[in-house]
mmCIF file of C-alpha atoms and ligand atoms in Angstrom:
data_model
loop_
_atom_site.group_PDB
_atom_site.id
_atom_site.type_symbol
_atom_site.label_atom_id
_atom_site.label_comp_id
_atom_site.label_asym_id
_atom_site.label_seq_id
_atom_site.Cartn_x
_atom_site.Cartn_y
_atom_site.Cartn_z
ATOM 1 C CA MET K 1 8.391 -16.622 -30.461
ATOM 2 C CA PRO K 2 6.579 -14.216 -26.830
ATOM 3 C CA THR K 3 3.911 -15.960 -25.283
ATOM 4 C CA PRO K 4 0.098 -14.062 -26.123
ATOM 5 C CA ARG K 5 -1.169 -12.890 -22.981
ATOM 6 C CA ASN K 6 -4.826 -12.168 -22.249
ATOM 7 C CA THR K 7 -4.189 -9.252 -19.991
ATOM 8 C CA PRO K 8 -4.183 -5.563 -21.159
ATOM 9 C CA LEU K 9 -0.451 -3.794 -21.392
ATOM 10 C CA VAL K 10 -1.663 -1.010 -20.197
ATOM 11 C CA THR K 11 -5.309 -0.133 -18.175
ATOM 12 C CA LEU K 12 -7.570 2.356 -18.510
ATOM 13 C CA GLU K 13 -9.558 3.725 -15.121
ATOM 14 C CA ILE K 14 -11.568 6.396 -15.668
ATOM 15 C CA ASP K 15 -13.097 8.614 -12.740
ATOM 16 C CA GLY K 16 -15.208 11.985 -13.904
ATOM 17 C CA ALA K 17 -13.153 14.132 -15.996
ATOM 18 C CA ILE K 18 -9.274 11.543 -14.570
ATOM 19 C CA ALA K 19 -7.896 8.782 -16.278
ATOM 20 C CA THR K 20 -5.638 6.510 -14.867
ATOM 21 C CA ILE K 21 -3.562 4.628 -16.794
ATOM 22 C CA THR K 22 -1.166 2.210 -15.451
ATOM 23 C CA LEU K 23 1.937 -0.101 -17.514
ATOM 24 C CA ASN K 24 0.688 -3.263 -16.761
ATOM 25 C CA ARG K 25 3.603 -5.318 -17.127
ATOM 26 C CA PRO K 26 4.106 -5.870 -13.485
ATOM 27 C CA GLU K 27 6.712 -9.334 -14.085
ATOM 28 C CA LYS K 28 8.499 -7.474 -16.634
ATOM 29 C CA CYS K 29 9.045 -4.693 -14.199
ATOM 30 C CA ASN K 30 6.937 -2.239 -17.110
ATOM 31 C CA ALA K 31 9.494 -3.049 -19.859
ATOM 32 C CA LEU K 32 8.703 -0.994 -22.537
ATOM 33 C CA SER K 33 8.192 -3.448 -25.144
ATOM 34 C CA MET K 34 6.551 -2.446 -29.033
ATOM 35 C CA GLY K 35 2.862 -3.268 -27.519
ATOM 36 C CA VAL K 36 3.059 -1.755 -24.790
ATOM 37 C CA ILE K 37 4.308 1.482 -26.563
ATOM 38 C CA ARG K 38 1.168 1.116 -28.710
ATOM 39 C CA GLU K 39 -1.177 0.532 -25.983
ATOM 40 C CA LEU K 40 -0.497 3.562 -24.713
ATOM 41 C CA GLN K 41 -0.331 5.771 -28.138
ATOM 42 C CA GLU K 42 -4.238 3.726 -28.224
ATOM 43 C CA CYS K 43 -4.798 4.292 -24.953
ATOM 44 C CA PHE K 44 -4.019 8.509 -25.121
ATOM 45 C CA ALA K 45 -5.821 8.025 -28.744
ATOM 46 C CA GLY K 46 -9.517 6.117 -27.380
ATOM 47 C CA LEU K 47 -9.244 8.932 -23.964
ATOM 48 C CA PRO K 48 -13.304 10.818 -24.438
ATOM 49 C CA GLY K 49 -13.427 13.790 -24.945
ATOM 50 C CA SER K 50 -15.280 14.085 -20.969
ATOM 51 C CA VAL K 51 -11.862 13.010 -19.234
ATOM 52 C CA ARG K 52 -9.251 16.124 -18.633
ATOM 53 C CA ALA K 53 -6.623 15.188 -17.027
ATOM 54 C CA ALA K 54 -4.485 11.713 -16.797
ATOM 55 C CA ILE K 55 -2.322 9.707 -14.512
ATOM 56 C CA LEU K 56 0.104 8.010 -15.704
ATOM 57 C CA ASN K 57 2.201 4.964 -12.988
ATOM 58 C CA GLY K 58 3.219 1.379 -13.682
ATOM 59 C CA ALA K 59 1.629 -1.664 -11.881
ATOM 60 C CA GLY K 60 4.039 -3.624 -9.268
ATOM 61 C CA THR K 61 7.407 -2.975 -7.896
ATOM 62 C CA HIS K 62 8.760 -0.405 -10.800
ATOM 63 C CA PHE K 63 7.315 2.628 -13.147
ATOM 64 C CA SER K 64 9.710 1.244 -15.728
ATOM 65 C CA ALA K 65 12.847 -0.690 -16.687
ATOM 66 C CA GLY K 66 12.409 0.905 -20.092
ATOM 67 C CA LEU K 67 13.475 -0.307 -23.445
ATOM 68 C CA ASP K 68 12.129 -4.230 -23.851
ATOM 69 C CA LEU K 69 16.293 -5.643 -24.196
ATOM 70 C CA SER K 70 14.959 -8.869 -26.027
ATOM 71 C CA GLU K 71 12.848 -6.615 -28.906
ATOM 72 C CA LEU K 72 15.850 -5.151 -29.153
ATOM 73 C CA ALA K 73 18.745 -9.085 -29.572
ATOM 74 C CA ASP K 74 18.108 -9.095 -33.696
ATOM 75 C CA THR K 75 16.820 -5.258 -35.042
ATOM 76 C CA SER K 76 18.555 -4.201 -37.957
ATOM 77 C CA THR K 77 19.987 -0.515 -38.258
ATOM 78 C CA ALA K 78 16.795 -0.130 -40.476
ATOM 79 C CA GLU K 79 14.081 -1.219 -37.812
ATOM 80 C CA GLY K 80 16.015 0.635 -35.158
ATOM 81 C CA ILE K 81 15.434 3.524 -36.896
ATOM 82 C CA GLN K 82 11.597 3.085 -37.858
ATOM 83 C CA GLN K 83 11.334 1.394 -34.007
ATOM 84 C CA SER K 84 12.248 5.256 -32.123
ATOM 85 C CA LEU K 85 10.587 6.340 -34.861
ATOM 86 C CA ALA K 86 6.887 4.883 -33.375
ATOM 87 C CA TRP K 87 7.970 5.656 -30.464
ATOM 88 C CA TYR K 88 8.664 9.197 -31.101
ATOM 89 C CA GLU K 89 5.067 9.738 -32.563
ATOM 90 C CA ALA K 90 3.177 7.652 -29.545
ATOM 91 C CA PHE K 91 6.028 9.890 -26.972
ATOM 92 C CA SER K 92 4.517 13.491 -29.055
ATOM 93 C CA ARG K 93 1.002 12.788 -29.453
ATOM 94 C CA ILE K 94 1.163 11.988 -25.920
ATOM 95 C CA GLN K 95 2.921 15.600 -24.976
ATOM 96 C CA PHE K 96 2.049 17.505 -27.287
ATOM 97 C CA GLY K 97 -2.154 15.967 -26.620
ATOM 98 C CA ARG K 98 -5.401 17.227 -25.632
ATOM 99 C CA VAL K 99 -4.783 15.938 -21.878
ATOM 100 C CA PRO K 100 -2.145 16.697 -19.797
ATOM 101 C CA VAL K 101 -0.365 13.548 -17.783
ATOM 102 C CA VAL K 102 0.697 13.587 -14.543
ATOM 103 C CA ALA K 103 3.489 10.779 -13.760
ATOM 104 C CA VAL K 104 3.500 8.974 -10.653
ATOM 105 C CA LEU K 105 6.584 7.409 -9.908
ATOM 106 C CA HIS K 106 8.745 4.368 -8.394
ATOM 107 C CA GLY K 107 11.351 1.867 -7.920
ATOM 108 C CA ALA K 108 13.262 2.145 -11.694
ATOM 109 C CA VAL K 109 12.427 4.973 -13.778
ATOM 110 C CA VAL K 110 15.759 4.016 -16.070
ATOM 111 C CA GLY K 111 16.138 4.198 -19.609
ATOM 112 C CA GLY K 112 13.011 4.343 -21.369
ATOM 113 C CA GLY K 113 10.889 4.178 -19.051
ATOM 114 C CA LEU K 114 12.373 7.769 -18.357
ATOM 115 C CA GLU K 115 12.589 8.776 -21.234
ATOM 116 C CA LEU K 116 8.987 8.321 -21.101
ATOM 117 C CA ALA K 117 8.858 9.886 -18.092
ATOM 118 C CA SER K 118 10.043 13.140 -19.300
ATOM 119 C CA THR K 119 6.957 13.324 -22.010
ATOM 120 C CA LEU K 120 4.574 14.258 -18.968
ATOM 121 C CA HIS K 121 3.367 16.909 -18.309
ATOM 122 C CA VAL K 122 3.737 16.851 -14.009
ATOM 123 C CA ARG K 123 5.793 14.403 -12.357
ATOM 124 C CA ILE K 124 5.460 12.848 -8.574
ATOM 125 C CA ALA K 125 8.708 10.290 -7.036
ATOM 126 C CA GLU K 126 7.118 8.005 -4.712
ATOM 127 C CA GLU K 127 10.691 8.268 -2.449
ATOM 128 C CA SER K 128 11.421 4.837 -3.728
ATOM 129 C CA ALA K 129 11.759 6.437 -7.697
ATOM 130 C CA TYR K 130 15.014 5.898 -9.164
ATOM 131 C CA PHE K 131 16.490 6.937 -12.315
ATOM 132 C CA GLY K 132 19.207 6.203 -14.875
ATOM 133 C CA LEU K 133 20.217 6.029 -17.935
ATOM 134 C CA PRO K 134 21.983 3.161 -18.232
ATOM 135 C CA GLU K 135 22.686 3.351 -22.344
ATOM 136 C CA GLY K 136 26.386 3.412 -22.316
ATOM 137 C CA GLN K 137 26.470 0.084 -20.480
ATOM 138 C CA ARG K 138 24.179 -1.890 -22.533
ATOM 139 C CA GLY K 139 25.800 -0.575 -25.603
ATOM 140 C CA ILE K 140 23.314 1.827 -27.079
ATOM 141 C CA PHE K 141 22.130 4.898 -26.735
ATOM 142 C CA LEU K 142 18.656 6.874 -25.928
ATOM 143 C CA GLY K 143 16.232 6.294 -28.608
ATOM 144 C CA GLY K 144 12.490 7.633 -27.392
ATOM 145 C CA GLY K 145 13.443 11.154 -27.200
ATOM 146 C CA GLY K 146 15.103 11.391 -24.345
ATOM 147 C CA SER K 147 18.971 13.094 -26.292
ATOM 148 C CA VAL K 148 16.600 16.343 -26.572
ATOM 149 C CA ARG K 149 13.312 16.423 -23.658
ATOM 150 C CA ILE K 150 15.756 14.623 -20.405
ATOM 151 C CA ALA K 151 18.438 17.616 -21.982
ATOM 152 C CA LYS K 152 16.549 20.062 -21.653
ATOM 153 C CA LEU K 153 15.354 19.886 -18.424
ATOM 154 C CA ILE K 154 18.545 18.629 -16.447
ATOM 155 C CA GLY K 155 20.303 19.849 -19.111
ATOM 156 C CA PHE K 156 22.747 18.251 -21.502
ATOM 157 C CA SER K 157 25.288 18.180 -19.690
ATOM 158 C CA ARG K 158 23.848 16.076 -15.980
ATOM 159 C CA VAL K 159 22.823 13.449 -19.233
ATOM 160 C CA THR K 160 26.053 12.947 -19.897
ATOM 161 C CA GLU K 161 27.582 12.709 -16.301
ATOM 162 C CA MET K 162 24.529 9.809 -16.224
ATOM 163 C CA MET K 163 25.418 7.547 -19.160
ATOM 164 C CA LEU K 164 28.973 7.542 -19.232
ATOM 165 C CA THR K 165 29.502 6.985 -15.656
ATOM 166 C CA GLY K 166 26.265 4.564 -15.160
ATOM 167 C CA HIS K 167 25.055 7.098 -12.162
ATOM 168 C CA VAL K 168 21.672 6.161 -10.636
ATOM 169 C CA LEU K 169 19.536 9.700 -8.931
ATOM 170 C CA ASP K 170 17.839 8.632 -5.825
ATOM 171 C CA ALA K 171 14.066 10.668 -5.358
ATOM 172 C CA ARG K 172 15.392 13.695 -3.583
ATOM 173 C CA GLU K 173 18.532 14.204 -6.329
ATOM 174 C CA ALA K 174 15.548 13.845 -9.310
ATOM 175 C CA HIS K 175 14.082 16.838 -6.992
ATOM 176 C CA ALA K 176 17.075 18.845 -6.446
ATOM 177 C CA SER K 177 17.722 18.660 -10.636
ATOM 178 C CA GLY K 178 14.205 19.491 -11.226
ATOM 179 C CA LEU K 179 13.354 15.889 -12.864
ATOM 180 C CA VAL K 180 10.408 15.921 -10.921
ATOM 181 C CA HIS K 181 8.250 18.155 -9.402
ATOM 182 C CA TYR K 182 6.975 16.699 -6.033
ATOM 183 C CA VAL K 183 8.495 13.779 -3.754
ATOM 184 C CA THR K 184 5.634 11.963 -1.633
ATOM 185 C CA PRO K 185 6.600 8.910 0.812
ATOM 186 C CA PRO K 186 5.618 5.294 -0.712
ATOM 187 C CA GLY K 187 2.026 4.821 -1.890
ATOM 188 C CA ALA K 188 1.489 8.014 -1.669
ATOM 189 C CA GLY K 189 1.555 9.264 -4.874
ATOM 190 C CA LEU K 190 -1.415 8.090 -6.097
ATOM 191 C CA ALA K 191 -3.149 10.369 -3.786
ATOM 192 C CA LYS K 192 -1.016 13.011 -4.878
ATOM 193 C CA ALA K 193 -1.487 12.808 -8.653
ATOM 194 C CA ARG K 194 -5.333 12.555 -8.064
ATOM 195 C CA LYS K 195 -4.995 16.485 -6.274
ATOM 196 C CA LEU K 196 -2.739 17.544 -8.590
ATOM 197 C CA ALA K 197 -5.084 15.985 -11.904
ATOM 198 C CA GLU K 198 -8.150 17.498 -10.087
ATOM 199 C CA ARG K 199 -6.942 21.106 -10.405
ATOM 200 C CA ILE K 200 -5.753 20.512 -14.081
ATOM 201 C CA ALA K 201 -8.973 19.576 -15.120
ATOM 202 C CA GLY K 202 -10.627 22.101 -13.943
ATOM 203 C CA ASN K 203 -8.310 24.821 -16.444
ATOM 204 C CA ALA K 204 -9.904 26.007 -19.506
ATOM 205 C CA PRO K 205 -10.085 23.583 -21.953
ATOM 206 C CA MET K 206 -7.829 26.706 -23.996
ATOM 207 C CA SER K 207 -5.527 27.105 -21.394
ATOM 208 C CA ASN K 208 -4.565 23.964 -21.024
ATOM 209 C CA PHE K 209 -3.873 23.327 -24.695
ATOM 210 C CA SER K 210 -1.702 26.663 -25.356
ATOM 211 C CA ILE K 211 -0.092 25.043 -21.837
ATOM 212 C CA LEU K 212 0.810 21.693 -23.695
ATOM 213 C CA ASN K 213 1.403 23.297 -27.084
ATOM 214 C CA ALA K 214 2.250 26.692 -27.972
ATOM 215 C CA LEU K 215 4.760 26.737 -24.731
ATOM 216 C CA PRO K 216 7.254 24.717 -26.133
ATOM 217 C CA LEU K 217 6.202 25.706 -29.599
ATOM 218 C CA ILE K 218 7.546 28.928 -27.987
ATOM 219 C CA ALA K 219 10.437 28.064 -26.160
ATOM 220 C CA GLU K 220 11.903 26.761 -29.470
ATOM 221 C CA GLN K 221 11.500 29.764 -31.113
ATOM 222 C CA PRO K 222 13.365 33.016 -31.517
ATOM 223 C CA MET K 223 12.549 35.483 -29.251
ATOM 224 C CA SER K 224 10.524 37.855 -31.684
ATOM 225 C CA HIS K 225 8.864 34.580 -32.913
ATOM 226 C CA GLY K 226 8.648 33.316 -29.045
ATOM 227 C CA LEU K 227 6.606 36.943 -28.011
ATOM 228 C CA PHE K 228 4.446 37.179 -30.950
ATOM 229 C CA THR K 229 3.569 33.034 -31.023
ATOM 230 C CA GLU K 230 3.285 34.279 -26.832
ATOM 231 C CA ALA K 231 0.065 37.082 -28.641
ATOM 232 C CA LEU K 232 -1.650 35.081 -30.424
ATOM 233 C CA MET K 233 -1.680 32.258 -27.343
ATOM 234 C CA ALA K 234 -2.877 35.161 -25.594
ATOM 235 C CA ALA K 235 -5.256 36.412 -26.979
ATOM 236 C CA ILE K 236 -6.975 33.123 -28.853
ATOM 237 C CA ALA K 237 -7.450 32.352 -24.889
ATOM 238 C CA GLN K 238 -8.820 35.175 -23.349
ATOM 239 C CA GLY K 239 -11.031 35.238 -26.162
ATOM 240 C CA GLU K 240 -12.912 32.331 -25.169
ATOM 241 C CA PRO K 241 -16.010 32.501 -22.700
ATOM 242 C CA ALA K 242 -14.272 30.764 -19.946
ATOM 243 C CA ALA K 243 -11.911 32.939 -19.357
ATOM 244 C CA LYS K 244 -14.524 36.117 -18.913
ATOM 245 C CA GLU K 245 -16.801 33.979 -17.031
ATOM 246 C CA ARG K 246 -13.319 33.532 -14.887
ATOM 247 C CA LEU K 247 -12.493 36.954 -15.345
ATOM 248 C CA GLN K 248 -15.900 37.721 -13.908
ATOM 249 C CA ALA K 249 -15.738 35.716 -11.920
ATOM 250 C CA PHE K 250 -12.498 36.850 -9.466
ATOM 251 C CA LEU K 251 -13.681 40.705 -10.735
ATOM 252 C CA GLN K 252 -17.356 39.959 -8.419
ATOM 253 C CA LYS K 253 -15.063 37.963 -5.801
ATOM 254 C CA ARG K 254 -16.588 34.824 -5.836
ATOM 255 C CA ALA K 255 -13.440 33.217 -7.061
ATOM 256 C CA ALA K 256 -9.923 31.510 -5.397
ATOM 257 C CA LYS K 257 -6.870 33.578 -4.414
ATOM 258 C CA VAL K 258 -3.937 32.812 -5.597
ATOM 259 C CA MET K 259 -2.572 31.627 -1.833
ATOM 260 C CA PRO K 260 0.797 30.111 -0.775
ATOM 261 C CA GLY K 261 0.650 25.912 -0.568
ATOM 262 C CA HIS K 262 -1.281 25.005 -3.111
HETATM 263 C C1 1HE B 301 13.296 -6.434 -18.608
HETATM 264 C C2 1HE B 301 13.704 -5.205 -18.874
HETATM 265 C C3 1HE B 301 14.180 -4.851 -19.880
HETATM 266 C C4 1HE B 301 13.482 -6.007 -16.660
HETATM 267 N N1 1HE B 301 13.766 -5.627 -20.905
HETATM 268 N N2 1HE B 301 13.031 -7.666 -19.269
HETATM 269 N N3 1HE B 301 16.341 -0.931 -18.793
HETATM 270 C C5 1HE B 301 17.733 -1.802 -18.611
HETATM 271 O O1 1HE B 301 19.028 -1.366 -18.715
HETATM 272 C C6 1HE B 301 17.012 -1.968 -17.195
HETATM 273 C C7 1HE B 301 17.562 -3.740 -16.791
HETATM 274 N N4 1HE B 301 16.015 -3.517 -15.581
HETATM 275 C C8 1HE B 301 17.225 -4.344 -14.505
HETATM 276 O O2 1HE B 301 17.885 -3.520 -14.821
HETATM 277 C C9 1HE B 301 16.202 -4.898 -13.381
HETATM 278 O O3 1HE B 301 15.522 -5.950 -14.037
HETATM 279 C C10 1HE B 301 15.928 -3.721 -12.607
HETATM 280 C C11 1HE B 301 16.799 -2.362 -12.244
HETATM 281 C C12 1HE B 301 14.600 -2.509 -13.268
HETATM 282 C C13 1HE B 301 14.794 -4.826 -11.457
HETATM 283 O O4 1HE B 301 15.138 -5.153 -11.172
HETATM 284 P P1 1HE B 301 14.597 -6.737 -10.582
HETATM 285 O O5 1HE B 301 15.561 -7.279 -9.010
HETATM 286 O O6 1HE B 301 13.031 -5.852 -9.602
HETATM 287 O O7 1HE B 301 13.516 -7.343 -11.346
HETATM 288 P P2 1HE B 301 14.652 -8.184 -12.755
HETATM 289 O O8 1HE B 301 14.342 -9.644 -11.349
HETATM 290 O O9 1HE B 301 16.245 -8.209 -12.819
HETATM 291 O O10 1HE B 301 13.197 -8.544 -13.266
HETATM 292 C C14 1HE B 301 12.705 -8.836 -13.612
HETATM 293 C C15 1HE B 301 11.947 -9.244 -14.892
HETATM 294 O O11 1HE B 301 12.143 -8.272 -15.853
HETATM 295 C C16 1HE B 301 13.058 -10.304 -15.914
HETATM 296 O O12 1HE B 301 12.396 -11.481 -16.768
HETATM 297 P P3 1HE B 301 12.888 -12.898 -15.898
HETATM 298 O O13 1HE B 301 12.002 -13.753 -17.578
HETATM 299 O O14 1HE B 301 14.202 -12.985 -16.061
HETATM 300 O O15 1HE B 301 11.890 -12.792 -14.840
HETATM 301 C C17 1HE B 301 13.871 -9.166 -16.408
HETATM 302 O O16 1HE B 301 14.733 -10.165 -17.239
HETATM 303 C C18 1HE B 301 12.541 -8.589 -17.031
HETATM 304 N N5 1HE B 301 13.083 -7.094 -17.325
HETATM 305 N N6 1HE B 301 13.874 -5.003 -17.343
HETATM 306 C C19 1HE B 301 13.178 -7.146 -20.771
HETATM 307 N N7 1HE B 301 14.532 -3.424 -19.895
HETATM 308 C C20 1HE B 301 14.417 3.265 -26.847
HETATM 309 S S1 1HE B 301 15.219 3.380 -26.597
HETATM 310 C C21 1HE B 301 15.507 3.330 -24.722
HETATM 311 C C22 1HE B 301 17.284 1.842 -24.359
HETATM 312 C C23 1HE B 301 16.814 1.939 -22.652
HETATM 313 O O17 1HE B 301 15.235 1.878 -22.305
HETATM 314 S S2 1HE B 301 18.099 1.019 -21.817
HETATM 315 C C24 1HE B 301 17.296 0.730 -20.593
HETATM 316 C C25 1HE B 301 17.232 -0.942 -20.594
#
């Protein structure tokens, strides 16, 4: 029997429009037990409407050591399938939710930890971060959506190579392969995430909705369907009062220009 904990496995802090959500199981390298997955799902589901962007990070030395291997020891085949389905539901609700999420990654980002990271919308790696898929070494397979999501990010050939050989990518390699969008010095990830989250929170809600929900669907549609879905989504977004106000602001020279270095 696991020892009961008094502290939550996932913590939430809200500051204005930004929520900071932290995996809070540092003594186990933020290994993702079913309890952590459940609390993560509940945390996102419970975000108030005033929250417009979120940051997800991990307490302690590592972002996440992946699946809690102690929970796999006695799992039957049927339970294994149910476990994956529960992860898919939790992760899909985050990926296709209302609130864009910026990940701050440090230390180990491995196995299910990398599957979780690949669910999020913007990824920052501190220089300490390293990325691995040790499923091959553990005698198991990806089971948190990674064969779909990580392969979409870096290609199935790289996923194959990482899983077969145990190749671990450092933060720079992860950046070069498209796995993360930014690399920061150690300890600077949260400040960078905050800046990005503030910009995201300032977007029109319908734009953020379409980026989270229409874009990934369009990517899976044949070209003719994708173009039609895009046209519908564009018309819906531009019909919103928030769009009309922002377009007027630009035309009246009240809006910020697009500048390099942002
Ligand atoms: C864990 C886990 C875990 C640590 N499940 N308990 N993931 C892995 O194969 C990664 C396994 N973990 C490691 O390789 C290392 O622990 C780390 C490189 C992540 C960190 O090393 P280190 O030296 O900083 O910490 P540690 O001393 O190894 O770990 C501290 C504690 O966390 C220790 O427990 P303790 O009771 O002995 O203190 C570890 O046993 C525990 N711990 N990682 C359970 N993963 C949906 S399918 C997804 C499939 C996968 O994710 S496969 C990849 C699984």
